Amino acid sequence: MVELRHSSSSLGSRAASSPVKRDNDASPLIHDHFSPHAEDHPRHSSRDRDRSFWWQIHSFFYSFKDDPRFSQRGSRISLFVLILVAIVGLISIFSILHRLNSPYLCKKDGIVLHCPRAKEKPSLWENPFSATTSWKPCAERREGGISELPPENETSGYLFIHAEGGLNQQRIAICNAVAVAKILNATLILPVLKQDQIWKDQTKFEDIFDVDHFIDYLKDDVRIVRDIPEWFTDKSELFTSIRRTVKNIPKYAPAQFYIDNVLPRIKEKKIMSLKPFVDRLGYDNVSPEINRLRCRVNYHALKFLPQIEEMSDLLFSRMRNRSGSPNPYMALHLRFEKGMVGLSFCDFVGTREEKARMAEYRQKEWPRRYKNGTHLWQLALQKRKEGRCPLEPGEVAVILRAMGYPKETQIYVASGQVYGGQNRMAPLRNMFPNLVTKEELASKEELAVFRKHVTSLAALDFLVCLKSDVFVMTHGGNFAKLIIGARRYMGHQQKSIKPDKGLMSKSFGDPYMGWANFVEDVVVTHQTRTGLPEETFPNYDLWENPLTPCMCKG
């Protein structure tokens, strides 16, 4: 039960007290010896160094004190020399300690100045350059193995899909649709962005993406048309007609499934729809060129409309210059909306009334999983131990401070309405007051045009997070996967932090762990969780790790 014992208030006070108390002295949140490169620094404290120094002086002096060969005059000279050496040594030690405790001092033209506090260690804001130079993007490279694009009248037929879900789920569906059309040698009808029950959005493809660029960029890969052919008269029945819809496509289906089960029906009916179409194409059971094509669609063909790009650039510029001078900023994808909290079936801190309301909400939305609720407590404990619960805002704040990010850090938050409101956000805001959303960066008038389509607002968050110096995710999902994958594809240099939620749950639940040990655990654990190159493996996720076959050795 200790894993779930913490509360918003206790976590906030714990998070705030330890780091903030240390801000004015030797805090592991600011100085170098608790940085990710702590092994490069001496591990002895200043007290140990002083003791070692005085012990050498003591040993040296007393080794000669009782020697009869030394006269009284010689002893005085020796004593004078030893005292002089001791003074020089103390001056050197104090000088070194002063430099260690003043990381913001620098020299210019021989004059010692105070450097701006905003300049953080490079290791906080970017991955090591040496670790990011071995791979480069190469999805645009087209290789043999797939036939050339046939004439329009020689394709096998027309393929049509509804891209379901939010923006990023739709994006993945579009990439998969292009790949399936290539596998089947079919003409792809521009996908429809289906209205989702959660998002309640009526956005069309052309409301969010540049259609002309999409079709033109892929003209050598797949034939794409804007609408259902005029000769087909049953347009309204396309997705309701059993004769023209392929259902029950298995998750992560291989290319051969489409060749065996879908291609004959397209050839027969000339136009077919696929339903549902979410994660219906695998990664390991298709050719490398098909995976490379999916990366081509994702990173090159799918371009947001110019007005979305321009607004995201404006938000990016404002984030960089919020303090009056150019500064790096962090983007935080905070997944702690009511729907996510409910769907997780994890236990979170709250009053009895809040827990009762959440139980009613879960019972209404997911009755089969909820059952009578008696099994949920044990399930919640197990999920938290396995790191499958969303991080609370206060937990995120403590982790970031342990990593070394100071309270002055500029943070852009991409999220929906946080469950618990301002009370739940208080620990994070207290520890990082420079925290803003797009609604705080832009005026209502500037965002008005984008509010017509929820997907447009999601696109703004996507681009501002994509361009950030550091991106931090708090839970899984397509948004985080696509951001991390794109930053890797751009060269791995930008940090994309994936907190180890399993380790964090153990640490937060350990009543005997001190702050210094917690900092060490966080730093060591996350040295390799920052978007560095990772070899792919069976059943890997192409969207989060496009290393092969979408990237090539530099």
Coordinates of C-alpha atoms in Angstrom, one line a residue, residues 41-444:
H41 CA 33.7 14.8 -10.3
P42 CA 35.6 13.8 -7.1
R43 CA 33.3 11.9 -4.8
H44 CA 34.9 13.2 -1.6
S45 CA 33.3 16.0 0.3
S46 CA 35.2 19.3 1.1
R47 CA 35.4 18.1 4.7
D48 CA 37.1 14.9 3.6
R49 CA 39.6 16.9 1.5
D50 CA 40.3 19.2 4.4
R51 CA 40.8 16.2 6.7
S52 CA 43.1 14.5 4.2
F53 CA 45.2 17.7 3.8
W54 CA 45.6 18.3 7.5
W55 CA 46.5 14.7 8.1
Q56 CA 49.4 15.0 5.6
I57 CA 50.6 18.1 7.4
H58 CA 50.3 16.4 10.7
S59 CA 52.2 13.2 9.5
F60 CA 54.9 15.2 7.9
F61 CA 55.6 17.4 10.9
Y62 CA 55.6 14.6 13.5
S63 CA 57.8 12.3 11.5
F64 CA 60.7 14.7 12.2
K65 CA 59.7 16.0 15.6
D66 CA 61.5 13.4 17.6
D67 CA 64.6 13.0 15.3
P68 CA 67.7 14.0 17.4
R69 CA 69.5 15.1 14.2
F70 CA 67.3 18.1 13.9
S71 CA 68.5 21.1 15.9
Q72 CA 66.1 23.6 17.5
R73 CA 66.9 26.1 14.8
G74 CA 66.2 23.6 12.1
S75 CA 62.9 22.7 13.7
R76 CA 61.8 26.4 13.7
I77 CA 62.7 26.7 10.0
S78 CA 60.8 23.5 9.3
L79 CA 57.8 24.7 11.3
F80 CA 57.8 28.0 9.4
V81 CA 57.9 26.2 6.1
L82 CA 55.1 23.9 7.1
I83 CA 52.9 26.7 8.2
L84 CA 53.6 28.5 4.9
V85 CA 52.7 25.4 3.0
A86 CA 49.5 25.0 5.0
I87 CA 48.4 28.6 4.3
V88 CA 49.0 28.2 0.6
G89 CA 47.1 24.9 0.6
L90 CA 44.1 26.4 2.4
I91 CA 44.0 29.3 0.0
S92 CA 43.9 26.8 -2.9
I93 CA 41.2 24.7 -1.3
F94 CA 39.0 27.7 -0.6
S95 CA 39.5 29.0 -4.2
I96 CA 38.5 25.6 -5.6
L97 CA 35.4 25.4 -3.3
H98 CA 34.4 28.9 -4.3
R99 CA 34.5 28.0 -7.9
L100 CA 32.5 24.9 -7.4
N101 CA 29.9 26.8 -5.5
S102 CA 29.8 29.6 -8.0
P103 CA 28.9 28.0 -11.3
Y104 CA 27.6 31.2 -12.8
L105 CA 31.0 33.0 -12.7
C106 CA 32.8 33.5 -16.0
K107 CA 35.6 35.7 -17.4
K108 CA 35.4 38.3 -20.2
D109 CA 38.4 40.4 -21.3
G110 CA 40.2 39.3 -18.1
I111 CA 37.3 40.5 -15.8
V112 CA 35.3 38.1 -13.7
L113 CA 31.5 38.5 -14.4
H114 CA 28.3 36.9 -13.3
C115 CA 27.0 34.8 -16.2
P116 CA 23.2 34.9 -16.8
R117 CA 21.5 32.3 -14.7
A118 CA 19.4 31.2 -17.7
K119 CA 22.4 29.4 -19.2
E120 CA 22.1 25.8 -18.2
K121 CA 24.5 23.0 -18.6
P122 CA 24.3 21.7 -22.2
S123 CA 23.6 18.2 -20.9
L124 CA 20.3 19.4 -19.5
W125 CA 19.1 20.5 -22.9
E126 CA 20.5 18.2 -25.6
N127 CA 21.9 14.7 -26.1
P128 CA 25.7 14.3 -26.4
F129 CA 26.7 15.2 -30.0
S130 CA 28.9 12.1 -30.3
A131 CA 25.9 9.8 -29.7
T132 CA 23.7 11.4 -32.3
T133 CA 26.0 11.5 -35.4
S134 CA 25.9 7.9 -36.5
W135 CA 22.4 7.9 -38.0
K136 CA 20.7 10.1 -40.5
P137 CA 17.2 10.1 -42.0
C138 CA 16.9 8.3 -45.4
A139 CA 13.1 7.6 -45.8
E140 CA 13.1 9.6 -49.0
R141 CA 15.4 7.1 -50.6
R142 CA 13.4 4.8 -52.9
E143 CA 14.8 1.3 -53.5
G144 CA 13.8 -1.6 -55.7
G145 CA 11.6 -4.4 -54.6
I146 CA 8.2 -2.9 -55.4
S147 CA 6.8 -2.3 -58.9
E148 CA 6.6 1.1 -60.4
L149 CA 3.3 3.1 -60.3
P150 CA 1.0 1.7 -63.0
P151 CA -1.3 3.8 -65.2
E152 CA -4.6 4.9 -63.7
N153 CA -6.6 2.3 -65.6
E154 CA -4.4 -0.6 -64.5
T155 CA -4.6 -0.4 -60.7
S156 CA -6.5 -3.1 -59.0
G157 CA -9.3 -0.8 -57.8
Y158 CA -10.1 1.9 -55.3
L159 CA -9.4 1.8 -51.5
F160 CA -11.2 4.0 -49.0
I161 CA -10.8 4.3 -45.2
H162 CA -12.1 6.3 -42.3
A163 CA -9.3 7.5 -40.1
E164 CA -10.6 7.3 -36.6
G165 CA -9.7 8.8 -33.3
G166 CA -7.7 12.0 -32.5
L167 CA -5.2 13.8 -34.7
N168 CA -2.3 11.4 -34.1
Q169 CA -4.3 8.2 -34.4
Q170 CA -5.6 9.6 -37.7
R171 CA -2.1 10.4 -38.8
I172 CA -1.0 6.8 -38.2
A173 CA -4.1 5.5 -40.1
I174 CA -3.3 7.7 -43.1
C175 CA 0.3 6.3 -43.2
N176 CA -1.0 2.8 -43.0
A177 CA -3.6 3.5 -45.7
V178 CA -0.9 4.6 -48.2
A179 CA 1.1 1.5 -47.4
V180 CA -1.8 -0.9 -47.9
A181 CA -2.7 0.9 -51.2
K182 CA 0.9 0.3 -52.3
I183 CA 0.8 -3.4 -51.3
L184 CA -2.5 -3.9 -53.2
N185 CA -1.5 -1.8 -56.2
A186 CA -4.7 0.2 -55.5
T187 CA -5.8 3.8 -56.0
L188 CA -6.2 5.5 -52.6
I189 CA -9.2 7.8 -52.1
L190 CA -8.3 10.7 -49.8
P191 CA -9.0 9.3 -46.3
V192 CA -12.0 10.8 -44.4
L193 CA -11.2 12.0 -40.8
K194 CA -14.1 10.3 -38.9
Q195 CA -15.8 12.2 -36.1
D196 CA -14.7 10.7 -32.9
Q197 CA -17.1 10.2 -29.9
I198 CA -14.6 11.8 -27.5
W199 CA -13.2 14.6 -29.7
K200 CA -16.6 15.6 -31.3
D201 CA -14.7 17.1 -34.2
Q202 CA -15.9 17.5 -37.9
T203 CA -12.4 18.3 -39.3
K204 CA -11.8 17.2 -42.9
F205 CA -8.4 16.2 -44.3
E206 CA -8.1 19.5 -46.2
D207 CA -8.9 21.5 -42.9
I208 CA -5.7 20.3 -41.3
F209 CA -3.3 18.9 -44.0
D210 CA -1.9 20.3 -47.3
V211 CA -3.7 18.1 -49.8
D212 CA -1.8 19.2 -52.9
H213 CA 1.5 18.6 -51.2
F214 CA 0.3 15.2 -50.0
I215 CA -0.8 14.0 -53.4
D216 CA 2.2 15.5 -55.3
Y217 CA 4.8 14.2 -52.9
L218 CA 3.5 10.6 -53.1
K219 CA 2.8 10.6 -56.9
D220 CA 5.7 8.2 -57.5
D221 CA 4.6 5.8 -54.8
V222 CA 0.8 5.6 -54.8
R223 CA -2.0 7.0 -57.0
I224 CA -4.2 9.2 -54.8
V225 CA -7.5 10.9 -55.8
R226 CA -9.5 13.5 -53.9
D227 CA -12.9 11.9 -54.0
I228 CA -14.9 8.7 -54.8
P229 CA -15.1 8.3 -58.6
E230 CA -18.2 9.8 -60.2
W231 CA -19.3 6.5 -61.8
F232 CA -19.8 5.1 -58.3
T233 CA -23.4 6.0 -57.4
D234 CA -23.7 4.4 -53.9
K235 CA -21.4 6.8 -52.1
S236 CA -23.6 7.1 -49.0
E237 CA -23.7 3.3 -48.6
L238 CA -20.0 2.6 -49.1
F239 CA -19.3 2.1 -45.4
T240 CA -22.6 0.4 -44.6
S241 CA -22.7 -2.0 -47.5
I242 CA -21.5 -5.5 -46.4
R243 CA -20.6 -6.3 -49.9
R244 CA -18.1 -3.4 -50.2
T245 CA -16.6 -3.3 -46.7
V246 CA -13.8 -5.5 -45.3
K247 CA -14.2 -6.0 -41.6
N248 CA -12.4 -7.9 -38.8
I249 CA -8.9 -7.1 -40.1
P250 CA -6.5 -8.4 -37.4
K251 CA -4.3 -6.0 -35.5
Y252 CA -0.8 -5.6 -37.0
A253 CA -1.9 -7.8 -39.9
P254 CA 0.9 -8.9 -42.3
A255 CA 1.1 -7.7 -45.9
Q256 CA 0.1 -11.2 -47.0
F257 CA -3.3 -10.9 -45.2
Y258 CA -4.2 -8.0 -47.5
I259 CA -3.0 -9.8 -50.6
D260 CA -5.0 -12.9 -49.7
N261 CA -8.2 -11.4 -48.3
V262 CA -8.6 -7.8 -49.6
L263 CA -7.0 -7.8 -53.1
P264 CA -9.5 -10.3 -54.6
R265 CA -12.5 -8.3 -53.4
I266 CA -11.1 -5.0 -54.7
K267 CA -10.5 -6.6 -58.1
E268 CA -14.1 -7.9 -58.0
K269 CA -15.9 -4.9 -56.7
K270 CA -13.5 -2.2 -58.0
I271 CA -14.0 -0.1 -54.8
M272 CA -13.7 -1.3 -51.2
S273 CA -13.7 0.3 -47.8
L274 CA -11.8 -1.0 -44.7
K275 CA -13.3 -0.9 -41.3
P276 CA -12.0 -0.5 -38.6
F277 CA -8.6 0.8 -39.6
V278 CA -6.5 1.5 -36.5
D279 CA -3.1 -0.4 -36.2
R280 CA -4.2 -2.8 -38.9
L281 CA -0.7 -3.2 -40.5
G282 CA 2.3 -4.8 -38.8
Y283 CA 6.0 -3.7 -38.8
D284 CA 8.0 -6.9 -38.9
N285 CA 5.8 -8.7 -41.4
V286 CA 6.0 -6.2 -44.3
S287 CA 8.9 -5.4 -46.6
P288 CA 11.5 -2.7 -45.5
E289 CA 10.4 -0.6 -48.4
I290 CA 6.8 -0.5 -47.1
N291 CA 8.0 0.7 -43.7
R292 CA 10.2 3.3 -45.4
L293 CA 7.1 4.4 -47.4
R294 CA 5.2 4.9 -44.1
C295 CA 8.0 7.1 -42.8
R296 CA 7.9 9.0 -46.1
V297 CA 4.3 9.7 -45.5
N298 CA 4.7 10.6 -41.8
Y299 CA 7.8 12.8 -42.0
H300 CA 7.5 14.3 -45.5
A301 CA 4.1 14.0 -47.2
L302 CA 1.8 14.9 -44.3
K303 CA 2.3 18.7 -44.0
F304 CA 0.1 20.9 -41.9
L305 CA -1.6 23.9 -43.5
P306 CA 0.5 27.1 -43.7
Q307 CA -1.6 29.0 -41.2
I308 CA -1.0 26.2 -38.6
E309 CA 2.7 26.2 -39.3
E310 CA 2.8 30.0 -38.9
M311 CA 0.9 30.0 -35.7
S312 CA 3.1 27.3 -34.2
D313 CA 6.2 29.3 -35.2
L314 CA 4.8 32.3 -33.3
L315 CA 4.1 30.2 -30.2
F316 CA 7.6 28.8 -30.5
S317 CA 9.2 32.3 -30.7
R318 CA 7.2 33.5 -27.7
M319 CA 8.3 30.5 -25.6
R320 CA 11.9 31.2 -26.5
N321 CA 11.7 34.9 -25.6
R322 CA 9.4 34.9 -22.6
S323 CA 12.2 36.1 -20.2
G324 CA 13.3 38.9 -22.6
S325 CA 16.3 36.9 -24.0
P326 CA 16.5 33.7 -26.0
N327 CA 16.2 30.7 -23.7
P328 CA 15.6 27.0 -24.2
Y329 CA 12.3 25.6 -23.2
M330 CA 10.7 22.3 -22.2
A331 CA 7.5 20.8 -23.6
L332 CA 5.5 18.7 -21.3
H333 CA 2.8 16.4 -22.6
L334 CA 0.7 16.0 -19.4
R335 CA -1.8 13.2 -19.8
F336 CA -4.0 13.5 -16.8
E337 CA -7.4 14.2 -18.1
K338 CA -10.5 12.7 -16.5
G339 CA -10.9 10.2 -19.4
M340 CA -7.3 9.0 -19.1
V341 CA -7.5 8.8 -15.3
G342 CA -10.7 6.8 -15.5
L343 CA -9.5 4.5 -18.3
S344 CA -6.2 3.7 -16.5
F345 CA -8.1 2.1 -13.6
C346 CA -5.3 3.3 -11.3
D347 CA -5.8 4.7 -7.9
F348 CA -5.0 8.4 -7.3
V349 CA -5.1 10.6 -4.3
G350 CA -8.3 12.4 -3.6
T351 CA -11.2 12.9 -1.2
R352 CA -13.8 10.2 -0.6
E353 CA -16.2 12.2 -2.7
E354 CA -13.8 12.4 -5.6
K355 CA -13.1 8.6 -5.4
A356 CA -16.9 7.9 -5.3
R357 CA -17.5 10.1 -8.4
M358 CA -14.6 8.5 -10.3
A359 CA -16.1 5.0 -9.4
E360 CA -19.4 6.1 -10.8
Y361 CA -17.8 7.4 -13.9
R362 CA -15.8 4.2 -14.5
Q363 CA -18.9 2.1 -13.9
K364 CA -20.8 4.1 -16.5
E365 CA -18.1 4.2 -19.2
W366 CA -16.5 0.8 -18.8
P367 CA -19.1 -1.5 -17.1
R368 CA -17.5 -4.7 -18.2
R369 CA -14.1 -3.8 -16.8
Y370 CA -15.6 -2.3 -13.6
K371 CA -17.9 -5.2 -12.7
N372 CA -18.6 -4.6 -9.0
G373 CA -15.4 -2.8 -8.3
T374 CA -14.1 -5.2 -5.6
H375 CA -11.1 -6.3 -7.7
L376 CA -9.9 -2.8 -8.6
W377 CA -7.8 -2.0 -5.6
Q378 CA -5.5 -4.9 -6.2
L379 CA -5.4 -4.2 -9.9
A380 CA -4.5 -0.6 -9.2
L381 CA -1.5 -1.7 -7.0
Q382 CA -0.3 -4.0 -9.6
K383 CA -0.5 -1.5 -12.4
R384 CA 1.4 1.1 -10.4
K385 CA 4.2 -1.3 -9.6
E386 CA 4.5 -2.2 -13.3
G387 CA 4.7 1.5 -14.3
R388 CA 1.3 1.6 -16.2
C389 CA -0.3 4.5 -14.4
P390 CA -0.1 8.1 -15.6
L391 CA 2.2 10.4 -13.7
E392 CA 0.5 13.0 -11.5
P393 CA 1.6 16.7 -12.0
G394 CA 3.3 16.7 -8.6
E395 CA 5.2 13.5 -9.4
V396 CA 6.4 15.0 -12.7
A397 CA 7.7 18.1 -10.8
V398 CA 9.8 16.0 -8.4
I399 CA 11.3 14.0 -11.2
L400 CA 12.3 17.1 -13.2
R401 CA 13.9 18.8 -10.2
A402 CA 15.8 15.6 -9.4
M403 CA 17.1 15.6 -13.0
G404 CA 18.5 19.0 -12.4
Y405 CA 16.0 21.4 -14.0
P406 CA 15.8 24.5 -11.9
K407 CA 12.6 26.4 -11.0
E408 CA 13.3 29.0 -13.6
T409 CA 12.8 26.4 -16.4
Q410 CA 10.3 27.6 -19.1
I411 CA 7.7 24.8 -19.6
Y412 CA 5.1 24.6 -22.3
V413 CA 2.2 22.3 -21.3
A414 CA 0.3 20.4 -23.9
S415 CA -2.8 18.7 -22.2
G416 CA -6.5 18.7 -22.0
Q417 CA -8.4 19.7 -18.8
V418 CA -6.4 18.2 -16.0
Y419 CA -8.3 16.0 -13.6
G420 CA -8.6 17.8 -10.3
G421 CA -8.0 21.2 -11.7
Q422 CA -5.8 23.8 -10.1
N423 CA -5.4 21.8 -6.9
R424 CA -3.9 18.9 -8.8
M425 CA -1.6 21.3 -10.7
A426 CA -0.5 23.3 -7.7
P427 CA 2.7 21.2 -6.9
L428 CA 3.9 21.5 -10.5
R429 CA 3.2 25.2 -10.7
N430 CA 4.8 25.9 -7.3
M431 CA 8.0 24.1 -8.3
F432 CA 8.0 25.5 -11.9
P433 CA 6.2 28.8 -12.0
N434 CA 7.2 29.6 -15.6
L435 CA 4.6 27.1 -16.9
V436 CA 2.3 28.1 -19.7
T437 CA -0.2 26.7 -22.3
K438 CA -1.0 28.0 -25.8
E439 CA -4.0 29.8 -24.3
E440 CA -1.6 31.9 -22.2
L441 CA 0.8 32.5 -25.0
A442 CA -1.8 33.6 -27.6
S443 CA -4.8 35.9 -27.5
K444 CA -8.4 34.6 -27.9

